[in-house]
Coordinates of C-alpha atoms in Angstrom, one line a residue:
X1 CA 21.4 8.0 21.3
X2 CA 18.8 5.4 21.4
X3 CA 19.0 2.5 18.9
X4 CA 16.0 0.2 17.8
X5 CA 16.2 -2.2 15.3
X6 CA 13.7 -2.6 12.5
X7 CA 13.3 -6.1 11.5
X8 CA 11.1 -6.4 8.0
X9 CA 10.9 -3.0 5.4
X10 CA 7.1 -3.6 4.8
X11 CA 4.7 -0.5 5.0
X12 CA 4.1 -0.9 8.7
X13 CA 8.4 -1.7 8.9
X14 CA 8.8 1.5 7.3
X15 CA 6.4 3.5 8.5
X16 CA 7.1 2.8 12.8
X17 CA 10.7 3.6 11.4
X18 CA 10.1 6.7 9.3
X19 CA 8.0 7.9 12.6
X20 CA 11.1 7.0 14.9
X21 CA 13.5 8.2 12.6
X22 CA 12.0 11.8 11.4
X23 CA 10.2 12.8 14.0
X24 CA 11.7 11.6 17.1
X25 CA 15.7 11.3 16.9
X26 CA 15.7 7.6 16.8
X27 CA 18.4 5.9 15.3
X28 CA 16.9 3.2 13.7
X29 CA 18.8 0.4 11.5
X30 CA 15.7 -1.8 9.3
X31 CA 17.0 -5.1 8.5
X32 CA 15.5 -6.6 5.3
X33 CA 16.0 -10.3 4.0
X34 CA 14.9 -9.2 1.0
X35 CA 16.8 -7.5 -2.1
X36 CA 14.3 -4.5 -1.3
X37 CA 11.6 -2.7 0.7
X38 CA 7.6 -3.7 0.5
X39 CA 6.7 -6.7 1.7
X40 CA 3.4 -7.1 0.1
X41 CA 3.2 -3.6 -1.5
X42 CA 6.6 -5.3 -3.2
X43 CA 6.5 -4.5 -7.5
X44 CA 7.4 -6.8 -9.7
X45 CA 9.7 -5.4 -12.4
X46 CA 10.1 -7.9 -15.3
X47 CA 12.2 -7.7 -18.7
X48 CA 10.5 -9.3 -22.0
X49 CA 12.5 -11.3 -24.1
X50 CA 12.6 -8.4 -27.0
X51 CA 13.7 -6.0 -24.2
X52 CA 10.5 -4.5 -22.8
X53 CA 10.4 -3.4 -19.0
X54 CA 7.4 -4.3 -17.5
X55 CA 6.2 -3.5 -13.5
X56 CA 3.7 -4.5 -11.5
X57 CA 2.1 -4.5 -8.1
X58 CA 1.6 -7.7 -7.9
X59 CA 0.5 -7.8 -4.0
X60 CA -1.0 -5.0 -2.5
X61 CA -2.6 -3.4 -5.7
X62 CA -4.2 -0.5 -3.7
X63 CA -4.8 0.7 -0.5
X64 CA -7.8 3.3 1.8
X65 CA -7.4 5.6 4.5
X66 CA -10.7 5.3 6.6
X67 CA -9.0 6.3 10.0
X68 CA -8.1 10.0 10.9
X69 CA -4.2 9.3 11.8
X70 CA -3.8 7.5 8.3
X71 CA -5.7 10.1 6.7
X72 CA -2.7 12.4 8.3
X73 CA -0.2 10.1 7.4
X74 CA -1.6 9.5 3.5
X75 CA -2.1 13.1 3.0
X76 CA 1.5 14.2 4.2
X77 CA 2.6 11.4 1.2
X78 CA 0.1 12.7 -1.3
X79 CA 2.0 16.3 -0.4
X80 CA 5.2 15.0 -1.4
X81 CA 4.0 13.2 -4.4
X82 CA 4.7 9.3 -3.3
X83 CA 1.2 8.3 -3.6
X84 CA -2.0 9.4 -5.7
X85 CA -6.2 8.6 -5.6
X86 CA -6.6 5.4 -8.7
X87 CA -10.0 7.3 -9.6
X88 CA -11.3 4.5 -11.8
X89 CA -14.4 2.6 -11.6
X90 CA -14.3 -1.1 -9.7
X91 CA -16.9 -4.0 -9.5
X92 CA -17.6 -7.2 -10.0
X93 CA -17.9 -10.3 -12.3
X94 CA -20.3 -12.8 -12.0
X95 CA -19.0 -16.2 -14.0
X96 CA -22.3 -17.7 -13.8
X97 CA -24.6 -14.6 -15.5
X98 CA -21.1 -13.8 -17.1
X99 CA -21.9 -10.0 -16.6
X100 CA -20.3 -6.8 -14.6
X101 CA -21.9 -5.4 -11.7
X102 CA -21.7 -3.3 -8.5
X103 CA -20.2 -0.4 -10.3
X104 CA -19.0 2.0 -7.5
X105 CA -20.2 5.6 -7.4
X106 CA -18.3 8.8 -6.5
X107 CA -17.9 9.6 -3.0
X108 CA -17.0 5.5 -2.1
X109 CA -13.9 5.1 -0.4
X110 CA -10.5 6.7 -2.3
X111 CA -8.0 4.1 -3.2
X112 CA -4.6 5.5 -3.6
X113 CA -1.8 3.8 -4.9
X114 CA 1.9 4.5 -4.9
X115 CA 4.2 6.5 -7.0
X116 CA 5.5 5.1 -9.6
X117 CA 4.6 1.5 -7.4
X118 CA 3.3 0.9 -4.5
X119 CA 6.8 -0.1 -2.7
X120 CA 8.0 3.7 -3.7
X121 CA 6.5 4.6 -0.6
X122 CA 8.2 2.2 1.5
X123 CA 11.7 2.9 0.0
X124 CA 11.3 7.0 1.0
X125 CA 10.5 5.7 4.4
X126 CA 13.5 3.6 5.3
X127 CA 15.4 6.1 3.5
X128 CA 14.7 9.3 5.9
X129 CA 17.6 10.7 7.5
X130 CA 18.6 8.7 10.9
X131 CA 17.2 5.3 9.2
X132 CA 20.1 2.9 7.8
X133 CA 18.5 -0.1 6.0
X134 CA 20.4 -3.3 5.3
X135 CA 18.8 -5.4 2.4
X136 CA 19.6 -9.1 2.2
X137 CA 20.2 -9.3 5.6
X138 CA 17.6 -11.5 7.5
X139 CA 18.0 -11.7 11.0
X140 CA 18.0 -15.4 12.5
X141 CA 18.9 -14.8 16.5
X142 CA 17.4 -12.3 19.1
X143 CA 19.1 -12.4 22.2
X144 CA 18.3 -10.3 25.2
X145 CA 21.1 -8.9 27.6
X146 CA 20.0 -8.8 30.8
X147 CA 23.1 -6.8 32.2
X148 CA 23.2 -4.4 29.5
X149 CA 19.3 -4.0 29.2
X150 CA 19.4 -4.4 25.3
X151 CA 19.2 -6.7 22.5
X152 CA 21.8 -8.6 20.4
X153 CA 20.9 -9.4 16.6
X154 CA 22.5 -12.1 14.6
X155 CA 21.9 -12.6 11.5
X156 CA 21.4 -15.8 9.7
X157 CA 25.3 -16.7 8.8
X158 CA 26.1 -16.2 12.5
X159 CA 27.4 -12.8 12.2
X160 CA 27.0 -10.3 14.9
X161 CA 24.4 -7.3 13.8
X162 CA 24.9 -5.1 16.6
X163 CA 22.9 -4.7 20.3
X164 CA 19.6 -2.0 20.5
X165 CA 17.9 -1.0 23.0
X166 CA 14.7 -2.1 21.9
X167 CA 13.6 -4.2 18.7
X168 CA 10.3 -3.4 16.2
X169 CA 9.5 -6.9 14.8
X170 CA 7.2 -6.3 11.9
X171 CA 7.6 -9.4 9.9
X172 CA 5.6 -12.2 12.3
X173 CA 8.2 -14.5 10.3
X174 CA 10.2 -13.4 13.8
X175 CA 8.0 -15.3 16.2
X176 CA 6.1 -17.7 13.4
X177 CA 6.6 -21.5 13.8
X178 CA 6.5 -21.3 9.8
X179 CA 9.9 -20.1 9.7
X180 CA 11.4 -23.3 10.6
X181 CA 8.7 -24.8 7.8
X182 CA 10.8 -22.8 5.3
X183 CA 14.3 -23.0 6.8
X184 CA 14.9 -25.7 8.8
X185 CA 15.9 -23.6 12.0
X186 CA 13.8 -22.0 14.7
X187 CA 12.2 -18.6 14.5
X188 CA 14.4 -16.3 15.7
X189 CA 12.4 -15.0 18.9
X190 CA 12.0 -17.5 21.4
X191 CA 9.0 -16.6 22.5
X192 CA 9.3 -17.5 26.6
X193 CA 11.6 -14.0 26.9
X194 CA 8.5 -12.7 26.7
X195 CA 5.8 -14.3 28.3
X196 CA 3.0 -11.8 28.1
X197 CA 3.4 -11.7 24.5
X198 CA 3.7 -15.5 24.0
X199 CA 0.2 -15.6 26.0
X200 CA -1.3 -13.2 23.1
X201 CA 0.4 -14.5 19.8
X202 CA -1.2 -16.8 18.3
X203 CA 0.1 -18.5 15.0
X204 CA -1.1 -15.9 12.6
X205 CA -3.9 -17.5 10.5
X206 CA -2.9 -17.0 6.6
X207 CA -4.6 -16.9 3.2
X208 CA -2.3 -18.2 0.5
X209 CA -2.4 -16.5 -3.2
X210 CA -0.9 -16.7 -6.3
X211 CA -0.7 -13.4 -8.4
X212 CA -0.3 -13.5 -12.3
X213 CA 1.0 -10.6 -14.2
X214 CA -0.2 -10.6 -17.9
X215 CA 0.8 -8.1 -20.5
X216 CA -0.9 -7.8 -23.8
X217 CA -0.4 -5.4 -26.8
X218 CA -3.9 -4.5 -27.2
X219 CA -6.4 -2.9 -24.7
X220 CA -8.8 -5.0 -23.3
X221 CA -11.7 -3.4 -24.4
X222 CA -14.5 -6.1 -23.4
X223 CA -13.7 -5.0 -19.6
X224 CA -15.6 -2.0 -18.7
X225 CA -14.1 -1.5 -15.0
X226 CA -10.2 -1.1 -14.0
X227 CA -11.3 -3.6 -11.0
X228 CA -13.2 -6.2 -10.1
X229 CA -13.5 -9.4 -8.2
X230 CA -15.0 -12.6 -9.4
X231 CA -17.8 -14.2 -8.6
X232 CA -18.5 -18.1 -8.7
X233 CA -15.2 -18.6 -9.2
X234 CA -13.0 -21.2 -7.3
X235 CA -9.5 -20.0 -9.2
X236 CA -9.3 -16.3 -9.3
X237 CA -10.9 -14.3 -6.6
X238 CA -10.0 -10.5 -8.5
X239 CA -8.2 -8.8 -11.1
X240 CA -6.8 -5.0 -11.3
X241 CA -5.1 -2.9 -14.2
X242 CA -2.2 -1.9 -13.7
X243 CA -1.8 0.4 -16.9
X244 CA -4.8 2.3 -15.3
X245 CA -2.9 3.7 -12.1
X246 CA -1.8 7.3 -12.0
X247 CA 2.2 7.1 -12.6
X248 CA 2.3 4.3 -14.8
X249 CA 3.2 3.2 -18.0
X250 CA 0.9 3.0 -20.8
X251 CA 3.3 1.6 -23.6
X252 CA 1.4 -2.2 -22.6
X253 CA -1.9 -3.2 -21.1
X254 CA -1.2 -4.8 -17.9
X255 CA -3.0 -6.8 -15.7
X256 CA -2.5 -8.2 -12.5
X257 CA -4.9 -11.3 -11.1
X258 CA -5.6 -13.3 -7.8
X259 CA -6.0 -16.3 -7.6
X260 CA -8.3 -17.6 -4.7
X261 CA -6.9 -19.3 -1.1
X262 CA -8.8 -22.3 -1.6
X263 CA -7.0 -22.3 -5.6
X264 CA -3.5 -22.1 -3.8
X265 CA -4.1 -24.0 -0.5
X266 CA -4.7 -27.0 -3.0
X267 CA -1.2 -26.2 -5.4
X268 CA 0.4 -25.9 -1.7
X269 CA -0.9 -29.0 -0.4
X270 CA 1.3 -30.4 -3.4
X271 CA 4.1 -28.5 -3.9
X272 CA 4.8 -27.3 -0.1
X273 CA 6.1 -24.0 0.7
X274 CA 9.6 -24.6 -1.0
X275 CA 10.8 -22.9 -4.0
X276 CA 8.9 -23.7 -6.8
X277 CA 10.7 -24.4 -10.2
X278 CA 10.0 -22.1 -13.6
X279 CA 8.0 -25.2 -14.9
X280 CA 5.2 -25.4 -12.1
X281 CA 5.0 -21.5 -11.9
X282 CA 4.1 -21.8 -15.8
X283 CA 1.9 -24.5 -15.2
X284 CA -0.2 -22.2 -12.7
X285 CA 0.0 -19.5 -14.9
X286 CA -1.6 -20.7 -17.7
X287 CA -4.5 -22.5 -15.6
X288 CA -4.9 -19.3 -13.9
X289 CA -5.1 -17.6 -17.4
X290 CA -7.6 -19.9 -19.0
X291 CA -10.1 -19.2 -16.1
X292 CA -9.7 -15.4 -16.9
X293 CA -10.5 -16.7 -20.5
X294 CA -13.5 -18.7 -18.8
X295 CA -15.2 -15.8 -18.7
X296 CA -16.0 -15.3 -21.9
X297 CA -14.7 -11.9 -22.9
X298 CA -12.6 -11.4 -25.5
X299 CA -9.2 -11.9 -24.1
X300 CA -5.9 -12.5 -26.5
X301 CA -3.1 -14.3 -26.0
X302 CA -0.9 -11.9 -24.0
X303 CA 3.2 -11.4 -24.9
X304 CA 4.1 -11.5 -21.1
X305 CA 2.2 -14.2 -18.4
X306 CA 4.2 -15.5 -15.1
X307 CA 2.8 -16.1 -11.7
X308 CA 4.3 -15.4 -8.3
X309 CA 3.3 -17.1 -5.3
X310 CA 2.4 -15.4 -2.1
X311 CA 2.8 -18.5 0.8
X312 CA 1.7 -16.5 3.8
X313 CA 1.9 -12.6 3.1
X314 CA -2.1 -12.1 3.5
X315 CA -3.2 -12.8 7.4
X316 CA -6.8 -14.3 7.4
X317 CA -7.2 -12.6 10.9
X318 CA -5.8 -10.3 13.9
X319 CA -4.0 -11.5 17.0
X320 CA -4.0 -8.4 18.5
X321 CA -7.6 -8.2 20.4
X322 CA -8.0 -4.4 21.7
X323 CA -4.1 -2.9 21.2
X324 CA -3.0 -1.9 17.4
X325 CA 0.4 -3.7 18.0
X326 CA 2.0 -5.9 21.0
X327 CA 4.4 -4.2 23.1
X328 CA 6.5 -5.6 26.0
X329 CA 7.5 -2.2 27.9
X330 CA 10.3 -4.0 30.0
X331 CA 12.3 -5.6 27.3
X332 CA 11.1 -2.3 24.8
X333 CA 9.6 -5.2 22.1
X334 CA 7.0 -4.1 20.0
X335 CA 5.5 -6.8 17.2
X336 CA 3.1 -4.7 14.3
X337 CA 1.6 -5.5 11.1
X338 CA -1.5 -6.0 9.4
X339 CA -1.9 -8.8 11.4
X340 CA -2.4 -7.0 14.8
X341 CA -4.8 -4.8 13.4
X342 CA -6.6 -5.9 10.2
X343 CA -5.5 -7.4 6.3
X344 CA -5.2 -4.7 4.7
X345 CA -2.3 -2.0 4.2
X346 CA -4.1 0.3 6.1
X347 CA -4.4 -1.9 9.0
X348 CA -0.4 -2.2 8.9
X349 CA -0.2 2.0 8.8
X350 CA -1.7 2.1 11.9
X351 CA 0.1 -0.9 13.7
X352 CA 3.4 0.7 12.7
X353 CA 2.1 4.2 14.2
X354 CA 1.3 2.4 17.3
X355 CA 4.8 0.8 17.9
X356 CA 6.6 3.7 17.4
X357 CA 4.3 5.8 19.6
X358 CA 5.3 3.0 22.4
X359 CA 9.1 3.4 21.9
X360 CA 8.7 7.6 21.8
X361 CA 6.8 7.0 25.5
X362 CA 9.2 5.4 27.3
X363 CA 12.7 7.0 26.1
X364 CA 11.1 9.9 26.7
X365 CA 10.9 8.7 30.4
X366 CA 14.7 7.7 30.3

């Protein structure tokens, strides 16, 4: 049987797996640095001092389906109940008129949103039959063997992972010089085993965030819409409630806000991109806090604030010019994400679709 390894359990990760996987007869092993599957559709589940559970989608906090295939793919999830329309009404807030605006109408674009969060969706991908997933395992060495036509995997301690015949690299962590940035070694794909890709990737241009989850007891009844972004602001750039989303807990109000790149390119230019300790992340917080309170509505003090930073999970552009992922046919490498296609989740959908439809093309040539 033919074997591809997964590398990153993000939504386009999971999806080129689920797609291999399911509907093809792949055998397909994700591997996953993390403790869990998401990537930037990750939620955030916290624990109050008095007990309370709290989650939030504190990255992606919704996602479209413009495009007929994701349409497909959305509506097959909808039919199994891992994702729902968030039929609220979204706008904007102007800090400088201090008002609401831009209220959307029916019939603008649906935004769905997973079920119970938005990394639900990803964990029922990578958890199809034929799709073994190994969390907290990052991979740190792709080696390609010539005489066997396959890859080898190590992962980060040393440690063998296995050899594949081909390779889906959906975290651009892989090939990105900012791996060595945030641990000191090189990025596991050296990038001249593959020329024609190296030619086309370019470093992936990134917008920087920082998301704050805020829990109060209270409704916040001075906000009229369940999102918005701001206006005139150069601190938070858009704020969503969670409490509002189909599946989701009502026992709290809970918000989730974004700050703005320029806001976190500046903390970043003074911090760096290494762990930042509980006493900075507080710091940020509350400055991103008293902005929200900037605006003049009636906003109390909330029982639960923390921030979360998010160094380079937004791309601020595509590398992939015409194709919806990179694919090098001889050495069966395909590279996906939002960042072939376009920022957005839906963007990643379709750059996962696209890998897998390379890797079903050529084994069935084999």
């Amino acid at each position: 049987m033919n074997r591809v390894a997964v590398i990153g359990s993000g939504i386009s990760g999971a999806v080129c797996a689920w797609n291999l996987a399911g509907k093809n007869g792949v055998s397909v092993t994700v591997f996953e640095s993390a403790r869990g599957p998401g990537g930037r559709m990750s939620g955030r589940r916290e624990t109050t001092e008095d007990g309370k559970e709290l989650v939030f989608d504190h990255g992606a906090p919704y996602f479209t389906a413009t495009n007929a295939d994701v349409r497909s793919v959305v509506g097959d999830w909808e039919a199994r109940g891992l994702v729902a329309e968030w039929k609220e009404s979204f706008g904007s807030f102007d800090f400088i008129s201090k008002t609401f605006s831009d209220y959307e109408k029916d019939g603008s674009c649906k935004k769905f949103v997973g079920i119970p969060k938005m990394n639900s969706i990803c964990r029922a991908l990578v958890s199809e039959p034929g799709v073994e997933t190994k969390f907290g395992v990052g991979v740190g060495l792709l080696e390609w063997l010539e005489d066997e036509g396959s890859w080898s995997l190590n992962g980060l301690d040393g440690q063998n992972l296995g050899h594949f015949k081909g390779v889906v690299a959906s975290d651009k962590s892989v090939f990105s010089p900012r791996f060595r940035n945030a641990t000191g070694r090189p990025p596991p794909l050296d990038l001249n085993l593959v020329p024609e890709l190296a030619s086309k990737i370019k470093e992936v241009p990134v917008d920087p965030c920082f998301a704050l989850m805020l829990a109060f007891e209270q409704p916040l009844s001075s906000i009229p819409l369940k999102g918005f972004s701001f206006l005139n602001s150069k601190v938070l750039s858009r704020a969503y409630h969670e409490s509002s989303k189909p599946g989701r807990s009502t026992q709290s109000e809970n918000w989730v806000l974004h700050s703005t790149a320029e806001y976190a390119e500046n903390v970043i230019a003074q911090t760096g991109l290494q762990k930042l300790p509980a006493a900075t992340l507080d710091k940020i917080a509350e400055e991103l806090f008293q902005e929200f309170r900037n605006t003049g509505l009636s906003i109390p003090r909330p029982f639960f604030k923390r921030a979360h930073r998010w160094g380079s999970a937004f791309p601020a552009a595509r590398i992939s010019e015409e194709e919806n992922c990179l694919w090098d046919g001889k050495k069966r490498l395909a590279i996906c994400g939002d960042f072939c296609v376009g920022p957005n989740v839906e963007g990643a959908i379709l750059s996962g679709l696209a890998a897998a439809s390379k890797f079903n093309e050529t084994f069935s040539c084999l």
